[in-house]
CSV table of C-alpha atoms and ligand atoms in Angstrom, one decimal:
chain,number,residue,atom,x,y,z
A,8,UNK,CA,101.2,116.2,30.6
A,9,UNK,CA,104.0,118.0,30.8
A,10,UNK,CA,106.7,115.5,33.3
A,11,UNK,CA,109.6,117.8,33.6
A,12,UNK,CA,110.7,118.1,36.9
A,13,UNK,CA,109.7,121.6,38.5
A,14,UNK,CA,113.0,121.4,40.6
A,15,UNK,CA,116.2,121.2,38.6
A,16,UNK,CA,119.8,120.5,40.1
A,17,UNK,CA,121.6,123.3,39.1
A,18,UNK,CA,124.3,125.5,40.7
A,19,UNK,CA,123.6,128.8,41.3
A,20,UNK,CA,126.9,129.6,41.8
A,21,UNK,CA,129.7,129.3,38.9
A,22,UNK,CA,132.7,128.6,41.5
A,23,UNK,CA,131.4,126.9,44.6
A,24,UNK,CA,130.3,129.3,47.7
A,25,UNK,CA,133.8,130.0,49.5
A,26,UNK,CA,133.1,129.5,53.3
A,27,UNK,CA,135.4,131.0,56.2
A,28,UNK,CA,134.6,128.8,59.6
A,29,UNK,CA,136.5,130.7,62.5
A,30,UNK,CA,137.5,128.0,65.2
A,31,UNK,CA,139.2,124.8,65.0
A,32,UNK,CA,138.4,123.1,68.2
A,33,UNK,CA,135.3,120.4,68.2
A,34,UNK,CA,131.9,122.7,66.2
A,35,UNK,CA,134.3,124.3,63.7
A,36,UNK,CA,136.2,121.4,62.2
A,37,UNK,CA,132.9,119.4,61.9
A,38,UNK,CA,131.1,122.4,59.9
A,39,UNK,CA,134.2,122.7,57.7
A,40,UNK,CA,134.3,118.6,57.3
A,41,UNK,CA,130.8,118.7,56.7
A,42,UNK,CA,130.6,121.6,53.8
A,43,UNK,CA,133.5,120.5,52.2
A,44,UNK,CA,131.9,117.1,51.5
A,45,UNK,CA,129.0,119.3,50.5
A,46,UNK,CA,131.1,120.5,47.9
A,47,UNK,CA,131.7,124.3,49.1
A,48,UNK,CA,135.2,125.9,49.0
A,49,UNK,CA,136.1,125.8,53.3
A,50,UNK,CA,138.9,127.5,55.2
A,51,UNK,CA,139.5,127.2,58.7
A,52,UNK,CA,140.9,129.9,60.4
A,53,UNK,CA,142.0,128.6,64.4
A,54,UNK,CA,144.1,131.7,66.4
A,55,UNK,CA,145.9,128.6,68.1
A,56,UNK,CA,149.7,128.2,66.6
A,57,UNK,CA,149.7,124.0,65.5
A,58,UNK,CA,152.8,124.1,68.5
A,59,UNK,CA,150.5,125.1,71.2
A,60,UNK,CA,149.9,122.3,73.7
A,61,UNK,CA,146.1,121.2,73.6
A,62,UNK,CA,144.1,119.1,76.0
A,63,UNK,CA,140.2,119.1,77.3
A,64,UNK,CA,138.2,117.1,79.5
A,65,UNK,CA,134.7,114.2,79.0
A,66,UNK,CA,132.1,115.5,77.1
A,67,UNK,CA,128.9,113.0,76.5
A,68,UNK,CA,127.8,113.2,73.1
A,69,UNK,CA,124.3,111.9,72.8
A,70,UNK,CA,122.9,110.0,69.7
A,71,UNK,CA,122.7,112.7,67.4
A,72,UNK,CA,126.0,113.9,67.6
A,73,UNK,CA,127.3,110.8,67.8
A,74,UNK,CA,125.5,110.1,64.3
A,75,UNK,CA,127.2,113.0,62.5
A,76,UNK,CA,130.2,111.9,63.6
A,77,UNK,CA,129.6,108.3,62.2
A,78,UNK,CA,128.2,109.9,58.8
A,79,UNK,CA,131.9,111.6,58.6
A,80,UNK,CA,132.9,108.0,59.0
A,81,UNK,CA,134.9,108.7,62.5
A,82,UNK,CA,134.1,105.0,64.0
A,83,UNK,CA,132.8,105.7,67.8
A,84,UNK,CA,136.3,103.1,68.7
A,85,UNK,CA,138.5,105.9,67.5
A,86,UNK,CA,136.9,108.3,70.6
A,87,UNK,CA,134.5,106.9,72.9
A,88,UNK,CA,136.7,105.9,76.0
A,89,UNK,CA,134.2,103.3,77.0
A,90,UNK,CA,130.8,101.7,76.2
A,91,UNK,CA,129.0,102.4,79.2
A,92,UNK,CA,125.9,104.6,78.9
A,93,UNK,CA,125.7,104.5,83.1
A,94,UNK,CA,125.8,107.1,85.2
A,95,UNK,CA,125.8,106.8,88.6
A,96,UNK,CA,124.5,109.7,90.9
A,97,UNK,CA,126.0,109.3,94.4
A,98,UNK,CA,125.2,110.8,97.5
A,99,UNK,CA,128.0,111.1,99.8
A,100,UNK,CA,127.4,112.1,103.2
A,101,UNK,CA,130.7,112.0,106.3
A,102,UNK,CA,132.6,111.0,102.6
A,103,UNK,CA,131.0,107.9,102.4
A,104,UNK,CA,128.4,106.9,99.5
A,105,UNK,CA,124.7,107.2,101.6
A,106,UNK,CA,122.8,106.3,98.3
A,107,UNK,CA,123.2,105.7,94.6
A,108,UNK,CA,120.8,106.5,91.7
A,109,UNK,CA,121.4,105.1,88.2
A,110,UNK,CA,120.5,106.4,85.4
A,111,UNK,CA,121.3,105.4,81.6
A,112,UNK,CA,122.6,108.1,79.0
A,113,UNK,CA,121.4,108.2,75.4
A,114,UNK,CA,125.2,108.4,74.1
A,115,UNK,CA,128.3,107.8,75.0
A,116,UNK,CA,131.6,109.8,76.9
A,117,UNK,CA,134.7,110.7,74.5
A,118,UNK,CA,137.4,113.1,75.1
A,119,UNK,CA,137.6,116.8,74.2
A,120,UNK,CA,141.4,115.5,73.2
A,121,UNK,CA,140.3,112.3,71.5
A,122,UNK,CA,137.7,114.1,69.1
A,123,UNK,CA,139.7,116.7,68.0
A,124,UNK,CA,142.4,114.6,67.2
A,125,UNK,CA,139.9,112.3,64.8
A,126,UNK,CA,138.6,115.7,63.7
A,127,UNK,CA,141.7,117.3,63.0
A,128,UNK,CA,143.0,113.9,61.0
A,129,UNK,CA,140.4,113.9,58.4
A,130,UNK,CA,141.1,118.0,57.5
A,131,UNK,CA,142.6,118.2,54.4
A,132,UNK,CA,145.6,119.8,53.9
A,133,UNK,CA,145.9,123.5,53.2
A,134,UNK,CA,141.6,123.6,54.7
A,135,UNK,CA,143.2,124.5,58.5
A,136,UNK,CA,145.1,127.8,59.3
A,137,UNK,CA,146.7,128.4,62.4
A,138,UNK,CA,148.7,130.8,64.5
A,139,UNK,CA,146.5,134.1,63.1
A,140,UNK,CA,143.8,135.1,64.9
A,141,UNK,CA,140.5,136.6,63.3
A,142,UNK,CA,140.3,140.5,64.5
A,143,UNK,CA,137.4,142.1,62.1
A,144,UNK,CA,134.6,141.6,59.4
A,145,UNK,CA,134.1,144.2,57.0
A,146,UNK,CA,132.8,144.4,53.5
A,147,UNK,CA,133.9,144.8,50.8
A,148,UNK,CA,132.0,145.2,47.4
A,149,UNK,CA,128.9,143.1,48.8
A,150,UNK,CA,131.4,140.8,50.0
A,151,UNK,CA,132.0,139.5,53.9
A,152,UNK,CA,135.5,139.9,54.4
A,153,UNK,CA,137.6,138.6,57.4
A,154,UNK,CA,140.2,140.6,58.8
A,155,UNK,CA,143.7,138.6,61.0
A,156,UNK,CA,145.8,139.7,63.2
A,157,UNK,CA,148.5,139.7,60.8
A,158,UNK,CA,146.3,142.5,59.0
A,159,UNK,CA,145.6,140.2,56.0
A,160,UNK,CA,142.0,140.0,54.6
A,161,UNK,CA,140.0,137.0,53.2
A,162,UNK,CA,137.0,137.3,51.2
A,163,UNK,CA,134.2,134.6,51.9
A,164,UNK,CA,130.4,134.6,50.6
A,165,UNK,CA,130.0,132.9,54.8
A,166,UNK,CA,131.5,133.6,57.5
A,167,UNK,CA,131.1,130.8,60.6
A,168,UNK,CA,132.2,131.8,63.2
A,169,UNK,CA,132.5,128.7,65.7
A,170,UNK,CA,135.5,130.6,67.8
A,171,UNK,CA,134.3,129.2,71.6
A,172,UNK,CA,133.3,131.1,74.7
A,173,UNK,CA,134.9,134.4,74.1
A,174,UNK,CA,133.8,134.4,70.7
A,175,UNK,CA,135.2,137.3,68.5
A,176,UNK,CA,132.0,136.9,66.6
A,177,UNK,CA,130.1,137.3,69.1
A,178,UNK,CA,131.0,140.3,70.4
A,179,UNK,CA,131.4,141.8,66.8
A,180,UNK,CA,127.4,140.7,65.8
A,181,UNK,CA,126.1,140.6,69.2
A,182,UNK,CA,127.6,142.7,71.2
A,183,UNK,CA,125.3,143.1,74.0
A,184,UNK,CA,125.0,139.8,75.2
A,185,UNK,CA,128.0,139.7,77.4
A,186,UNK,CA,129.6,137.0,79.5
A,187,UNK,CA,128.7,136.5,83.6
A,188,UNK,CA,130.5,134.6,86.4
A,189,UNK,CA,128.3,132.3,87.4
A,190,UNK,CA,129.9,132.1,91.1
A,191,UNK,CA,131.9,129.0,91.0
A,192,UNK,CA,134.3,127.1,89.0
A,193,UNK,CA,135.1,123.6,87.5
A,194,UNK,CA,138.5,122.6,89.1
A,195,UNK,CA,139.9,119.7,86.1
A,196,UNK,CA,142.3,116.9,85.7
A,197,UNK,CA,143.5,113.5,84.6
A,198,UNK,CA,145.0,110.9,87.1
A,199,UNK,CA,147.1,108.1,85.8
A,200,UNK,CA,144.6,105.8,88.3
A,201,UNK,CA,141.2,105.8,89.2
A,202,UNK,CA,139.5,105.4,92.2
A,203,UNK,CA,138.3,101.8,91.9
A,204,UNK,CA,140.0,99.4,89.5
A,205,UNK,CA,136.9,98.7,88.0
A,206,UNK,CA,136.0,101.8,87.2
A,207,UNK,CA,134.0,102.1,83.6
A,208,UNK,CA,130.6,104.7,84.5
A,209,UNK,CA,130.4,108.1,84.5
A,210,UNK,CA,130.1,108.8,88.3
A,211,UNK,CA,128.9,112.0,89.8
A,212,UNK,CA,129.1,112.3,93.3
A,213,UNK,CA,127.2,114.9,95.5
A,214,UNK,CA,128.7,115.4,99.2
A,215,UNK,CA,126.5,118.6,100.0
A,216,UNK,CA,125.3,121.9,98.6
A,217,UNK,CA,127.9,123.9,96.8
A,218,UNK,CA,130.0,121.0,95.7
A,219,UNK,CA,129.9,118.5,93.1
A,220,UNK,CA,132.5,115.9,91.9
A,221,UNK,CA,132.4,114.0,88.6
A,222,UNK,CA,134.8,111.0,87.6
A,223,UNK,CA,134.9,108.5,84.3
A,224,UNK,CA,137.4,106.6,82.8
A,225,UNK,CA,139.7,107.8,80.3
A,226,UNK,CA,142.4,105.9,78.4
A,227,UNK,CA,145.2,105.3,81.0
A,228,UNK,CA,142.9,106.4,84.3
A,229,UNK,CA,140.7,108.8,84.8
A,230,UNK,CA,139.0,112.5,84.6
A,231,UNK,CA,137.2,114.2,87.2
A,232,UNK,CA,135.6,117.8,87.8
A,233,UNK,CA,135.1,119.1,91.1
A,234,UNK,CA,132.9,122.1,90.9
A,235,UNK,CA,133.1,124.4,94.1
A,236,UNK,CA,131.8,128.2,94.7
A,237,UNK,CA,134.7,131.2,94.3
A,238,UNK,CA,134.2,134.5,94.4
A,239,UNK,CA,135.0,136.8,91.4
A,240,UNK,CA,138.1,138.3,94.0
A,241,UNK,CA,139.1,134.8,94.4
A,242,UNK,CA,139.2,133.3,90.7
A,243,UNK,CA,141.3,136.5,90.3
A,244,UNK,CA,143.6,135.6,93.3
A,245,UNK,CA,144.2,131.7,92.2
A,246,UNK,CA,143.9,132.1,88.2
A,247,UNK,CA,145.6,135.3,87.8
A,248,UNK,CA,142.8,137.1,85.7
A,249,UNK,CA,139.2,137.6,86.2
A,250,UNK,CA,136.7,135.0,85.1
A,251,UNK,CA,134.9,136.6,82.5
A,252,UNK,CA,138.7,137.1,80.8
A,253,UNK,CA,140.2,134.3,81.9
A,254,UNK,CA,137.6,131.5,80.6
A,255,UNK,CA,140.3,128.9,80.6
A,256,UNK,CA,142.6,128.8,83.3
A,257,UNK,CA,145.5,126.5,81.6
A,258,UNK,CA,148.0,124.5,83.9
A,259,UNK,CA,150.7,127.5,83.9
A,260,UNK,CA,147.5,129.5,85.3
A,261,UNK,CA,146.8,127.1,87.7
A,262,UNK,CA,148.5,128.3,91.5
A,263,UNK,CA,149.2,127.0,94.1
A,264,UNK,CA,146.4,128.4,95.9
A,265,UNK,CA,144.1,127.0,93.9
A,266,UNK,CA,145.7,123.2,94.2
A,267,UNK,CA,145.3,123.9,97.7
A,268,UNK,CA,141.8,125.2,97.9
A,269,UNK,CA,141.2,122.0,95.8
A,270,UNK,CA,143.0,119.8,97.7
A,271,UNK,CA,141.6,120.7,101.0
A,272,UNK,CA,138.3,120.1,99.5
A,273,UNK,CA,138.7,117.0,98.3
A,274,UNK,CA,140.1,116.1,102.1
A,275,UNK,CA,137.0,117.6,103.3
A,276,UNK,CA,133.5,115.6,101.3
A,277,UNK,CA,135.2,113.5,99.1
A,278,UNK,CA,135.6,109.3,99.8
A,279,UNK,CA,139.4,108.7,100.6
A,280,UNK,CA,140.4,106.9,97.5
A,281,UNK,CA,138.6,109.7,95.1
A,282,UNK,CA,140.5,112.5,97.5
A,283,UNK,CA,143.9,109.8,96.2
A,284,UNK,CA,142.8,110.6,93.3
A,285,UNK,CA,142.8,114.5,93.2
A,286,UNK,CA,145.9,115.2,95.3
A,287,UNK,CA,148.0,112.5,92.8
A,288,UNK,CA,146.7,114.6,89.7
A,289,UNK,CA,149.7,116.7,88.9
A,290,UNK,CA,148.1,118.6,85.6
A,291,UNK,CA,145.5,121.0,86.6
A,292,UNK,CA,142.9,123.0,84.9
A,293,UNK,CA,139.6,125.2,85.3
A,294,UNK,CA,136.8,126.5,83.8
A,295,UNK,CA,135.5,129.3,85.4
A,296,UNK,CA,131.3,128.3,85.1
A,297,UNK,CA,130.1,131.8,82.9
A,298,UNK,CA,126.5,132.2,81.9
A,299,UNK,CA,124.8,134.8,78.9
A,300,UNK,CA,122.0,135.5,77.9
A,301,UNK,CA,119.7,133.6,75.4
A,302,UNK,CA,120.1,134.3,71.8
A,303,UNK,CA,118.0,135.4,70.0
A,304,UNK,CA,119.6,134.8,66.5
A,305,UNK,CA,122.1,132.8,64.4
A,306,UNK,CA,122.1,134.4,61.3
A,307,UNK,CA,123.3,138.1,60.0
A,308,UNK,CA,123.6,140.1,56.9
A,309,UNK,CA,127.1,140.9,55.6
A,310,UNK,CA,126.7,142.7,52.5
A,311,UNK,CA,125.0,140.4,49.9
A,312,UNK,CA,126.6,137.6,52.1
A,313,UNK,CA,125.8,136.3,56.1
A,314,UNK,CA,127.8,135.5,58.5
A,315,UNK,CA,126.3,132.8,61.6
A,316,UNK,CA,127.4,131.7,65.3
A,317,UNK,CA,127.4,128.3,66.4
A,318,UNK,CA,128.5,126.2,69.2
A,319,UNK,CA,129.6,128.0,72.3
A,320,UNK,CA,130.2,131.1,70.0
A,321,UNK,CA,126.5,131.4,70.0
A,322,UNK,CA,125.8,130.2,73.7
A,323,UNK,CA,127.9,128.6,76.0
A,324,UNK,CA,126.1,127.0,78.2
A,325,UNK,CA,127.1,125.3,82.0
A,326,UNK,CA,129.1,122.2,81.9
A,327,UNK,CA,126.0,120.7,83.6
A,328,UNK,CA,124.0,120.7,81.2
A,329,UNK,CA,125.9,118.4,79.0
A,330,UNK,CA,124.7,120.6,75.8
A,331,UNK,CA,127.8,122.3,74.8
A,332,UNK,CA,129.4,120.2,72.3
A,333,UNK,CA,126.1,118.5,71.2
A,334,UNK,CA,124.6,121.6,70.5
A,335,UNK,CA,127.5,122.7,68.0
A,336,UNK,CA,127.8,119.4,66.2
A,337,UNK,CA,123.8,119.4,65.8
A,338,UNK,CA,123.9,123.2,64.2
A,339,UNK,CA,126.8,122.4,62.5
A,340,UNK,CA,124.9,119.2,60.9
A,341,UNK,CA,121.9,121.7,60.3
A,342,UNK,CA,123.8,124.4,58.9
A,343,UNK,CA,125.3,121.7,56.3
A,344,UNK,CA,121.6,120.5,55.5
A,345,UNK,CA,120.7,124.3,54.9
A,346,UNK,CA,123.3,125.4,52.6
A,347,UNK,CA,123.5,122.0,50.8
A,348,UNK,CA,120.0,122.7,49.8
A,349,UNK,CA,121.2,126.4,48.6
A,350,UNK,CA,123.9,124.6,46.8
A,351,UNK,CA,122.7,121.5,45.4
A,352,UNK,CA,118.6,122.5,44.5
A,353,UNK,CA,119.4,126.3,44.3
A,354,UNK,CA,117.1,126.8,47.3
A,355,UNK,CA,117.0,130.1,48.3
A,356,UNK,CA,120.5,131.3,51.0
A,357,UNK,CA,118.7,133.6,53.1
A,358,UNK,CA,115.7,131.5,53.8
A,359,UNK,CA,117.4,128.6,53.8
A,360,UNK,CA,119.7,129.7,57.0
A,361,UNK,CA,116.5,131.3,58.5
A,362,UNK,CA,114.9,128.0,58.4
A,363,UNK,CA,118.2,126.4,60.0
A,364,UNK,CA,118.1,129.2,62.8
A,365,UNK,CA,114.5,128.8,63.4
A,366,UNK,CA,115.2,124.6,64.1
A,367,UNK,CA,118.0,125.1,66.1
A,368,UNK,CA,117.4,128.0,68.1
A,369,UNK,CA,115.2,126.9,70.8
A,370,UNK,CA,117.6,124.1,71.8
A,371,UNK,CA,120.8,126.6,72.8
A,372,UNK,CA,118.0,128.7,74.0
A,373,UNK,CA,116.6,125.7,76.4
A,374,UNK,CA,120.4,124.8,77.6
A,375,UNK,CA,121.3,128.1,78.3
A,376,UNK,CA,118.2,128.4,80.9
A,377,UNK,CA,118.6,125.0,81.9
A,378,UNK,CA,122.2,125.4,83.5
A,379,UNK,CA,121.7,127.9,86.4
A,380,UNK,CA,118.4,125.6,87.3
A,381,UNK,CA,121.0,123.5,87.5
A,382,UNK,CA,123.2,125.2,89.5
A,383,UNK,CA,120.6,126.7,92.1
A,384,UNK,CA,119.7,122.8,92.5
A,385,UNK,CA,123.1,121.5,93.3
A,386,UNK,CA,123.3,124.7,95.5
A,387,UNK,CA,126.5,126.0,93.7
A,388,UNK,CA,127.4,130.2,93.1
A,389,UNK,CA,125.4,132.9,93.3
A,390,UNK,CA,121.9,133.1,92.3
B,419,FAD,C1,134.0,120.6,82.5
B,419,FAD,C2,133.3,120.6,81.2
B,419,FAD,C3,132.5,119.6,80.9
B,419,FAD,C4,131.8,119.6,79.7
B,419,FAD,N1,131.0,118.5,79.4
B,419,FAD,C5,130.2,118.5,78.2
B,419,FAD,C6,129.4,117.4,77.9
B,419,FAD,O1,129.4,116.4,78.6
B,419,FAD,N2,128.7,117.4,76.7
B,419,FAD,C7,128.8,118.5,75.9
B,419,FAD,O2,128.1,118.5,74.9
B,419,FAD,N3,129.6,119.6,76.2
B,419,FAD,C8,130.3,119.6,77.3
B,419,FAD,N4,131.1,120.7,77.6
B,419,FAD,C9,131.1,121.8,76.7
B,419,FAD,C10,132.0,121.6,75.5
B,419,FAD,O3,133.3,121.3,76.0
B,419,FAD,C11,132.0,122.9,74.7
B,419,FAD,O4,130.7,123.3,74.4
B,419,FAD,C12,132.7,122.7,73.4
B,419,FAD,O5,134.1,122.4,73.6
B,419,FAD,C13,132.6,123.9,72.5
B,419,FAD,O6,133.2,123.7,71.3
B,419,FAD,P1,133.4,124.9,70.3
B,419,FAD,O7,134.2,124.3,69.1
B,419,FAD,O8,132.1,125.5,69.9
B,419,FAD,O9,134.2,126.0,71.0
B,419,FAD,P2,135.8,125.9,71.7
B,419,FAD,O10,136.0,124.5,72.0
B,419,FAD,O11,135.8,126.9,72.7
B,419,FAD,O12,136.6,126.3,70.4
B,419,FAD,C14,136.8,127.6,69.9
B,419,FAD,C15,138.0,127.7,69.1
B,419,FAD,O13,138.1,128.9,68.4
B,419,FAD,C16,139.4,129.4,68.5
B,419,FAD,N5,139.3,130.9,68.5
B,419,FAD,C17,138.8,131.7,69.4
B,419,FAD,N6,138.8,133.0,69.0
B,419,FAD,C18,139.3,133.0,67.7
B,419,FAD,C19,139.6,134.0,66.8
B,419,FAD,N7,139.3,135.3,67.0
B,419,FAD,N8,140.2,133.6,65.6
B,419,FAD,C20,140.5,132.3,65.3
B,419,FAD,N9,140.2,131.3,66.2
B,419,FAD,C21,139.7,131.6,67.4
B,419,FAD,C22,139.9,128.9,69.9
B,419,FAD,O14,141.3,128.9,69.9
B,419,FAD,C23,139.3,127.5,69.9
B,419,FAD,O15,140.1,126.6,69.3
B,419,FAD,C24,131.8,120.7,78.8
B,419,FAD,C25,132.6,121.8,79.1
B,419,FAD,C26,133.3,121.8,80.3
B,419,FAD,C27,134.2,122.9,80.7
């Protein structure tokens, strides 16, 4: 009997496959950490110049995440702010708490700053480029090839495109799913104390329709997001730009109109010492809450090459939902499975990224309907 193995390990590629990931916030940087242990030639191209002042708010990362994260050997004390998997749903009615819910959350609450510092750490050297933004893809010869702002070219056999909300990608593949205001807008921040001393959960607080206000701790105090209805007139009046353009309104973008609005707000539903709280934040930020619709793909022909989406490049989805980052760092975990497969067992490219499209799509697909449902319940912009 004949025992040879029917599968042999060999390349199908002389040089490793060269991979371009476009994005170096949270989904890129774990793609391009993931691929380059994988054994595939990765650069990262991020439009951010490495001077440009970067900071985000809580994400929960459930299980999953938090696994691929551990299997890059980022140990959870490097970026979870704090073991507790509580979250505590508060109703707040003449801004005093009427009733509280608990619930417990499979994962754990890091920092948009705190992850992509661990992330950006473990890049090697010369993997990361910053300061050039991607413009185009073209090919040439069979081959994807990116074009920068600077009007350079780089050839790649895959092109991820992990670029965020605005997603160049996006709009050069799938051009007709375009961004929508969803009606209201996540007001940010970071106080240097918290409400209680004690604070250590994840506390969401719900005063009355069209208003909700979420708090944790964070190393030295706390974040919260107070999510309150605006018009499309009115982002434009207190963010200087309209919310579909603007998609991150950055302290400098921050009036004070909008402090005010905020402010007054807080005055209005909130408990006194979580009120403290948002008038003593001095940095603010906002997120104007933007909905698209489903996709209905990941993967697309380049030539004899493909280029994919992932993370919110492919779908953002409402803050709500909690899916964001978790979705990119689960398809960026798939898209490493696929091509390692491809790479490794000389499985077959094109199937091989259909088959990691076909697991992963009906997850972005399920968040992206899941936020206005969402919304409409917490009685919050326009439906
Ligand atoms: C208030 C709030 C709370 C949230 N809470 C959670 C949560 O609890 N759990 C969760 O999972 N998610 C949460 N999210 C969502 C999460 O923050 C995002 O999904 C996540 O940051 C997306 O990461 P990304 O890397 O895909 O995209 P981004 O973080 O948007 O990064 C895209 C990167 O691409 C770069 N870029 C853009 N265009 C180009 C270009 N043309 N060329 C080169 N570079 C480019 C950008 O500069 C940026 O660095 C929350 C979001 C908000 C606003």
């Amino acid at each position: 009997m004949d025992l040879t193995p029917a599968i042999r390990p060999t390349l199908p590629h002389s040089r490793p496959p060269r991979v371009a990931v476009i994005g170096g916030s949270l989904t890129g940087p774990v793609a391009a950490l993931l691929l380059l242990r994988a054994g595939f030639d990765v650069t990262v191209h991020e439009a951010t110049p490495a001077s440009a002042p970067l900071g985000g708010g809580l994400i929960g990362l459930e299980h999953t995440a938090l696994d691929v994260l551990d299997r890059l050997g980022i140990d959870q004390r490097e970026f979870i702010v704090s073991d507790s998997e509580t979250i505590l749903q508060v109703e707040v009615r003449d801004r005093r708490p009427a009733r509280t819910v608990r619930r417990t959350y499979p994962g754990r609450n890091t920092t948009w700053t705190l992850l992509h510092r661990a992330l950006a750490a473990r890049i090697p050297t010369g993997v990361l480029r910053q300061g050039n933004r991607v413009t185009g893809l073209e090919q040439h010869a069979g081959r994807p090839v990116l074009r920068l702002a600077d009007d350079t070219v780089q050839p790649a056999d895959l092109v991820v495109f992990a670029d965020g909300r605005s997603s160049t990608g996006r709009r050069l593949l799938d051009p007709d799913r375009r961004l929508r205001y969803a009606g209201y807008v996540a007001h940010r921040g970071t106080a240097a104390h918290t409400p209680r001393p004690d604070l250590r959960d994840f506390v969401r607080l719900e005063p009355c329709p069209g208003a909700q206000f979420n708090v944790a701790p964070v190393p030295d105090g706390c974040d919260w997001t107070f999510y309150l209805d605006c018009t499309a007139d009115e982002y434009r009046q207190r963010f200087g730009a309209p919310p579909t353009r603007r998609v991150f309104a950055l302290p400098r973008h921050v009036s004070p109109a909008a402090r005010q609005h905020v402010d007054e707000h807080a005055d209005q539903l909130l408990p006194p010492e979580h009120t403290r709280v948002v008038r003593d934040t001095t940095v603010r930020m906002a997120v104007p809450v933007l909905d698209i619709d489903p996709p209905t793909r990941m993967v697309w022909p380049v030539g004899d090459g493909h280029a994919v989406l992932l993370g919110d490049a492919l779908a953002p989805v409402r803050p709500h939902t909690a899916r964001g980052a978790n979705n990119g760092i689960e398809q960026a975990a798939g898209l490493a499975v696929a091509l390692t497969q491809h790479r490794r067992y000389g499985a077959d490219l094109t199937a091989a990224l259909h088959g990691w499209q076909r697991r992963h799509l009906p997850a972005a697909v399920a968040a992206v309907r899941q936020g206005p449902a969402i919304g409409d319940r917490l009685g919050l912009g326009t439906r």
